Amino acid sequence: MKNKLFILVVLMLAVSLSLLGCGNESASGPVENEGDGTATEEGGEQSVEGVIKIGAVLPMTGPAAVFGEKFQNAYTMAVEEINEAGGVRGGMKLELVIEDSQERPEEGVKSAERLINDDDVLILTGGRSSGVTFAVARVANQYQMPYLIDHGSTDLATQSGWEYVFRFNPTAGMYSEALQDFLINETDVSSVAYIQVDNAFGDAIYEYGLKDFFEEKGYDVLYEKYDENSLDLRPIMNNVKNFGPDAVIMTSGTDNEATQIMRAAAEAGVNAKVFAGTGAGHSIMGFYEQAGDLAEYVMSSAPWHGDKSQDEWHEFYNNYRDRYGHSPGEHEVEGYVSIYIIADVLERAESLNREDVRKALAETDMMTIFGPIKFEDFDGYTNQNRGITELSQWIDGELVSVYPEEVADREPVYPFPSWNER
């Protein structure tokens, strides 16, 4: 993809120079005044000469700061690659502007408003949690700011008919699709204990994904919620122990929550054939670092980690691991691809104002290391990409893809070994 973008930039630059007689106007888009970067064309041109700003709302402080760092790393790597390859629109550089949401919706709104009030910011991305993403989406649409969601999964963000909000990652309702297929096709599970954090993310996973699945398949279900500030989950796991489910499905918000759940399960002696998270806390290295052997063989159903059949995917994987010292997962792939989608949009936009950026975003049809990206209206969604999910499993300290077979790195370990056999 980088090569394609670079070639496109070179071709556009060559054409522009031939048409403009090597003048000093920008290669595409409006002519800007020298010195103050003010556009001369009517229509609210908002770029600073030579620089295009991308706004990102991320949790950079607080308990979810680990996620903010992941996206910051991925964004930064992509921005640097694109700029080193020549930038966009014949040489303009991308600049990332991050505002801290503290993973709180009210702070996310303030962060989004600060970015929207900066006339040089042409598009927003980020959000991370469902609560913050929904809050940012509402503000972005209200002020007609294009917003590309790369991870926040609340279905409502693209079910509200908002014209300026786009999402390429799967929604929460889609997160568990790979796990559902696995349970149906590869197991004899008939009873499930579902444990979720009591927040917008947990509610969305259940309401838009698992609730109907449980009912349609006729599973015997125990449904438990916990407060995200709870430090002792043993009472819940004692209930699970008494219920005796075939599968334990868990929606955690952070790696610490995911760790507490598995510690409580081991202490209570809950032995199930499947322990599976739904992304988030169960899918990040912090979970394994805290839980250690308790994380072994725990599954996680979430957005897939990208198209490993592509050379570009392996280049990204190796570069990321070399630079940051750990393997990238779903969050890093999403963040990295978000910047490349935005670069493609900025390249195609008729001019550099927010309305033309929105129009170009709506017309996106490209292949990335995350798979195909095309925003469509379907099943009540607006501007939603048809996302792909996969089932991964922690094996020997690595989160590896195990289902479906066409994207799997190896076969899954099933059933989950009992605690006294591990």
mmCIF file of N, CA and C in Angstrom, residues 197-266:
data_model
loop_
_atom_site.group_PDB
_atom_site.id
_atom_site.type_symbol
_atom_site.label_atom_id
_atom_site.label_comp_id
_atom_site.label_asym_id
_atom_site.label_seq_id
_atom_site.Cartn_x
_atom_site.Cartn_y
_atom_site.Cartn_z
ATOM 1 N N VAL A 197 -18.189 -6.161 31.851
ATOM 2 C CA VAL A 197 -18.015 -4.910 32.575
ATOM 3 C C VAL A 197 -19.257 -4.054 32.334
ATOM 4 N N ASP A 198 -19.673 -3.330 33.382
ATOM 5 C CA ASP A 198 -20.897 -2.529 33.310
ATOM 6 C C ASP A 198 -20.578 -1.162 32.708
ATOM 7 N N ASN A 199 -20.415 -1.144 31.398
ATOM 8 C CA ASN A 199 -20.225 0.132 30.697
ATOM 9 C C ASN A 199 -20.767 0.000 29.275
ATOM 10 N N ALA A 200 -20.595 1.062 28.472
ATOM 11 C CA ALA A 200 -21.187 1.082 27.131
ATOM 12 C C ALA A 200 -20.633 -0.036 26.257
ATOM 13 N N PHE A 201 -19.337 -0.337 26.408
ATOM 14 C CA PHE A 201 -18.725 -1.389 25.606
ATOM 15 C C PHE A 201 -19.319 -2.755 25.943
ATOM 16 N N GLY A 202 -19.397 -3.052 27.228
ATOM 17 C CA GLY A 202 -19.954 -4.334 27.641
ATOM 18 C C GLY A 202 -21.411 -4.470 27.214
ATOM 19 N N ASP A 203 -22.180 -3.399 27.392
ATOM 20 C CA ASP A 203 -23.596 -3.446 26.999
ATOM 21 C C ASP A 203 -23.742 -3.676 25.495
ATOM 22 N N ALA A 204 -22.881 -3.011 24.709
ATOM 23 C CA ALA A 204 -22.993 -3.134 23.250
ATOM 24 C C ALA A 204 -22.630 -4.542 22.777
ATOM 25 N N ILE A 205 -21.592 -5.134 23.382
ATOM 26 C CA ILE A 205 -21.223 -6.508 23.011
ATOM 27 C C ILE A 205 -22.402 -7.454 23.228
ATOM 28 N N TYR A 206 -23.088 -7.260 24.344
ATOM 29 C CA TYR A 206 -24.208 -8.146 24.664
ATOM 30 C C TYR A 206 -25.449 -7.817 23.826
ATOM 31 N N GLU A 207 -25.866 -6.562 23.838
ATOM 32 C CA GLU A 207 -27.132 -6.189 23.210
ATOM 33 C C GLU A 207 -27.117 -6.368 21.693
ATOM 34 N N TYR A 208 -25.971 -6.057 21.065
ATOM 35 C CA TYR A 208 -25.925 -6.093 19.601
ATOM 36 C C TYR A 208 -25.279 -7.372 19.053
ATOM 37 N N GLY A 209 -24.759 -8.230 19.938
ATOM 38 C CA GLY A 209 -24.075 -9.404 19.424
ATOM 39 C C GLY A 209 -24.483 -10.705 20.087
ATOM 40 N N LEU A 210 -24.295 -10.804 21.399
ATOM 41 C CA LEU A 210 -24.448 -12.092 22.060
ATOM 42 C C LEU A 210 -25.878 -12.419 22.481
ATOM 43 N N LYS A 211 -26.653 -11.423 22.801
ATOM 44 C CA LYS A 211 -28.004 -11.674 23.337
ATOM 45 C C LYS A 211 -28.837 -12.510 22.374
ATOM 46 N N ASP A 212 -28.948 -12.065 21.138
ATOM 47 C CA ASP A 212 -29.737 -12.806 20.146
ATOM 48 C C ASP A 212 -29.117 -14.165 19.854
ATOM 49 N N PHE A 213 -27.779 -14.232 19.849
ATOM 50 C CA PHE A 213 -27.094 -15.502 19.586
ATOM 51 C C PHE A 213 -27.454 -16.538 20.652
ATOM 52 N N PHE A 214 -27.391 -16.134 21.913
ATOM 53 C CA PHE A 214 -27.732 -17.061 23.005
ATOM 54 C C PHE A 214 -29.164 -17.559 22.853
ATOM 55 N N GLU A 215 -30.067 -16.631 22.535
ATOM 56 C CA GLU A 215 -31.487 -17.000 22.435
ATOM 57 C C GLU A 215 -31.730 -17.925 21.245
ATOM 58 N N GLU A 216 -31.121 -17.583 20.109
ATOM 59 C CA GLU A 216 -31.344 -18.383 18.901
ATOM 60 C C GLU A 216 -30.823 -19.804 19.063
ATOM 61 N N LYS A 217 -29.695 -19.962 19.766
ATOM 62 C CA LYS A 217 -29.097 -21.294 19.907
ATOM 63 C C LYS A 217 -29.644 -22.054 21.109
ATOM 64 N N GLY A 218 -30.444 -21.396 21.917
ATOM 65 C CA GLY A 218 -31.056 -22.070 23.047
ATOM 66 C C GLY A 218 -30.102 -22.433 24.156
ATOM 67 N N TYR A 219 -29.004 -21.673 24.291
ATOM 68 C CA TYR A 219 -28.046 -21.959 25.359
ATOM 69 C C TYR A 219 -28.660 -21.679 26.729
ATOM 70 N N ASP A 220 -28.252 -22.452 27.700
ATOM 71 C CA ASP A 220 -28.559 -22.157 29.095
ATOM 72 C C ASP A 220 -27.538 -21.116 29.545
ATOM 73 N N VAL A 221 -27.995 -19.918 29.970
ATOM 74 C CA VAL A 221 -27.086 -18.788 30.166
ATOM 75 C C VAL A 221 -27.155 -18.234 31.585
ATOM 76 N N LEU A 222 -25.984 -17.983 32.167
ATOM 77 C CA LEU A 222 -25.850 -17.195 33.388
ATOM 78 C C LEU A 222 -25.258 -15.848 32.977
ATOM 79 N N TYR A 223 -25.924 -14.747 33.335
ATOM 80 C CA TYR A 223 -25.510 -13.415 32.906
ATOM 81 C C TYR A 223 -25.097 -12.604 34.130
ATOM 82 N N GLU A 224 -23.833 -12.151 34.150
ATOM 83 C CA GLU A 224 -23.313 -11.399 35.292
ATOM 84 C C GLU A 224 -22.654 -10.102 34.814
ATOM 85 N N LYS A 225 -22.816 -9.026 35.607
ATOM 86 C CA LYS A 225 -22.137 -7.753 35.343
ATOM 87 C C LYS A 225 -21.265 -7.391 36.535
ATOM 88 N N TYR A 226 -20.184 -6.680 36.277
ATOM 89 C CA TYR A 226 -19.370 -6.178 37.383
ATOM 90 C C TYR A 226 -19.021 -4.710 37.164
ATOM 91 N N ASP A 227 -18.826 -3.996 38.246
ATOM 92 C CA ASP A 227 -18.421 -2.591 38.173
ATOM 93 C C ASP A 227 -16.964 -2.510 37.735
ATOM 94 N N GLU A 228 -16.663 -1.560 36.845
ATOM 95 C CA GLU A 228 -15.305 -1.469 36.317
ATOM 96 C C GLU A 228 -14.282 -1.113 37.393
ATOM 97 N N ASN A 229 -14.717 -0.634 38.531
ATOM 98 C CA ASN A 229 -13.795 -0.319 39.628
ATOM 99 C C ASN A 229 -13.692 -1.454 40.650
ATOM 100 N N SER A 230 -14.389 -2.545 40.401
ATOM 101 C CA SER A 230 -14.371 -3.667 41.327
ATOM 102 C C SER A 230 -13.005 -4.352 41.329
ATOM 103 N N LEU A 231 -12.517 -4.665 42.501
ATOM 104 C CA LEU A 231 -11.221 -5.329 42.625
ATOM 105 C C LEU A 231 -11.357 -6.804 42.992
ATOM 106 N N ASP A 232 -12.543 -7.216 43.392
ATOM 107 C CA ASP A 232 -12.742 -8.595 43.829
ATOM 108 C C ASP A 232 -13.889 -9.227 43.035
ATOM 109 N N LEU A 233 -13.542 -10.101 42.114
ATOM 110 C CA LEU A 233 -14.555 -10.738 41.283
ATOM 111 C C LEU A 233 -14.847 -12.168 41.721
ATOM 112 N N ARG A 234 -14.345 -12.536 42.904
ATOM 113 C CA ARG A 234 -14.576 -13.902 43.381
ATOM 114 C C ARG A 234 -16.054 -14.216 43.615
ATOM 115 N N PRO A 235 -16.874 -13.279 44.149
ATOM 116 C CA PRO A 235 -18.311 -13.614 44.296
ATOM 117 C C PRO A 235 -18.961 -13.991 42.974
ATOM 118 N N ILE A 236 -18.603 -13.273 41.902
ATOM 119 C CA ILE A 236 -19.171 -13.608 40.598
ATOM 120 C C ILE A 236 -18.697 -14.985 40.144
ATOM 121 N N MET A 237 -17.425 -15.253 40.339
ATOM 122 C CA MET A 237 -16.910 -16.548 39.901
ATOM 123 C C MET A 237 -17.433 -17.703 40.756
ATOM 124 N N ASN A 238 -17.768 -17.421 42.002
ATOM 125 C CA ASN A 238 -18.422 -18.464 42.804
ATOM 126 C C ASN A 238 -19.789 -18.814 42.215
ATOM 127 N N ASN A 239 -20.510 -17.792 41.724
ATOM 128 C CA ASN A 239 -21.796 -18.048 41.051
ATOM 129 C C ASN A 239 -21.583 -18.887 39.787
ATOM 130 N N VAL A 240 -20.516 -18.546 39.042
ATOM 131 C CA VAL A 240 -20.211 -19.291 37.813
ATOM 132 C C VAL A 240 -19.874 -20.736 38.154
ATOM 133 N N LYS A 241 -19.103 -20.917 39.213
ATOM 134 C CA LYS A 241 -18.735 -22.273 39.648
ATOM 135 C C LYS A 241 -19.991 -23.103 39.942
ATOM 136 N N ASN A 242 -20.927 -22.489 40.648
ATOM 137 C CA ASN A 242 -22.159 -23.210 40.999
ATOM 138 C C ASN A 242 -23.007 -23.500 39.757
ATOM 139 N N PHE A 243 -22.919 -22.621 38.761
ATOM 140 C CA PHE A 243 -23.687 -22.805 37.518
ATOM 141 C C PHE A 243 -23.096 -23.922 36.664
ATOM 142 N N GLY A 244 -21.751 -24.032 36.641
ATOM 143 C CA GLY A 244 -21.081 -25.095 35.900
ATOM 144 C C GLY A 244 -21.238 -25.008 34.393
ATOM 145 N N PRO A 245 -20.866 -23.896 33.772
ATOM 146 C CA PRO A 245 -21.066 -23.733 32.322
ATOM 147 C C PRO A 245 -20.026 -24.492 31.497
ATOM 148 N N ASP A 246 -20.393 -24.750 30.231
ATOM 149 C CA ASP A 246 -19.428 -25.305 29.283
ATOM 150 C C ASP A 246 -18.450 -24.222 28.820
ATOM 151 N N ALA A 247 -18.944 -23.001 28.717
ATOM 152 C CA ALA A 247 -18.106 -21.903 28.235
ATOM 153 C C ALA A 247 -18.276 -20.675 29.112
ATOM 154 N N VAL A 248 -17.172 -19.948 29.325
ATOM 155 C CA VAL A 248 -17.201 -18.662 30.029
ATOM 156 C C VAL A 248 -16.777 -17.599 29.029
ATOM 157 N N ILE A 249 -17.676 -16.676 28.734
ATOM 158 C CA ILE A 249 -17.382 -15.579 27.806
ATOM 159 C C ILE A 249 -17.291 -14.292 28.618
ATOM 160 N N MET A 250 -16.236 -13.510 28.358
ATOM 161 C CA MET A 250 -15.926 -12.370 29.216
ATOM 162 C C MET A 250 -15.705 -11.102 28.387
ATOM 163 N N THR A 251 -16.329 -10.008 28.789
ATOM 164 C CA THR A 251 -16.079 -8.708 28.171
ATOM 165 C C THR A 251 -15.476 -7.797 29.225
ATOM 166 N N SER A 252 -14.189 -7.543 29.093
ATOM 167 C CA SER A 252 -13.474 -6.694 30.056
ATOM 168 C C SER A 252 -13.031 -5.418 29.360
ATOM 169 N N GLY A 253 -12.911 -4.343 30.145
ATOM 170 C CA GLY A 253 -12.493 -3.082 29.553
ATOM 171 C C GLY A 253 -10.987 -2.903 29.523
ATOM 172 N N THR A 254 -10.286 -3.495 30.488
ATOM 173 C CA THR A 254 -8.839 -3.294 30.596
ATOM 174 C C THR A 254 -8.136 -4.619 30.860
ATOM 175 N N ASP A 255 -6.821 -4.612 30.716
ATOM 176 C CA ASP A 255 -6.031 -5.807 31.006
ATOM 177 C C ASP A 255 -6.085 -6.175 32.476
ATOM 178 N N ASN A 256 -6.222 -5.176 33.350
ATOM 179 C CA ASN A 256 -6.310 -5.464 34.775
ATOM 180 C C ASN A 256 -7.608 -6.203 35.102
ATOM 181 N N GLU A 257 -8.710 -5.746 34.497
ATOM 182 C CA GLU A 257 -9.985 -6.444 34.712
ATOM 183 C C GLU A 257 -9.890 -7.884 34.201
ATOM 184 N N ALA A 258 -9.318 -8.047 33.017
ATOM 185 C CA ALA A 258 -9.187 -9.390 32.440
ATOM 186 C C ALA A 258 -8.379 -10.296 33.357
ATOM 187 N N THR A 259 -7.335 -9.745 33.957
ATOM 188 C CA THR A 259 -6.506 -10.518 34.875
ATOM 189 C C THR A 259 -7.282 -10.917 36.124
ATOM 190 N N GLN A 260 -8.040 -9.957 36.678
ATOM 191 C CA GLN A 260 -8.811 -10.249 37.897
ATOM 192 C C GLN A 260 -9.853 -11.344 37.649
ATOM 193 N N ILE A 261 -10.446 -11.340 36.460
ATOM 194 C CA ILE A 261 -11.439 -12.369 36.129
ATOM 195 C C ILE A 261 -10.795 -13.751 36.137
ATOM 196 N N MET A 262 -9.637 -13.878 35.497
ATOM 197 C CA MET A 262 -9.003 -15.198 35.403
ATOM 198 C C MET A 262 -8.450 -15.651 36.751
ATOM 199 N N ARG A 263 -7.955 -14.717 37.547
ATOM 200 C CA ARG A 263 -7.502 -15.094 38.894
ATOM 201 C C ARG A 263 -8.661 -15.621 39.725
ATOM 202 N N ALA A 264 -9.794 -14.934 39.623
ATOM 203 C CA ALA A 264 -10.976 -15.374 40.376
ATOM 204 C C ALA A 264 -11.463 -16.726 39.878
ATOM 205 N N ALA A 265 -11.387 -16.947 38.557
ATOM 206 C CA ALA A 265 -11.821 -18.238 37.994
ATOM 207 C C ALA A 265 -10.944 -19.371 38.507
ATOM 208 N N ALA A 266 -9.636 -19.143 38.556
ATOM 209 C CA ALA A 266 -8.720 -20.178 39.035
ATOM 210 C C ALA A 266 -8.930 -20.448 40.522
#
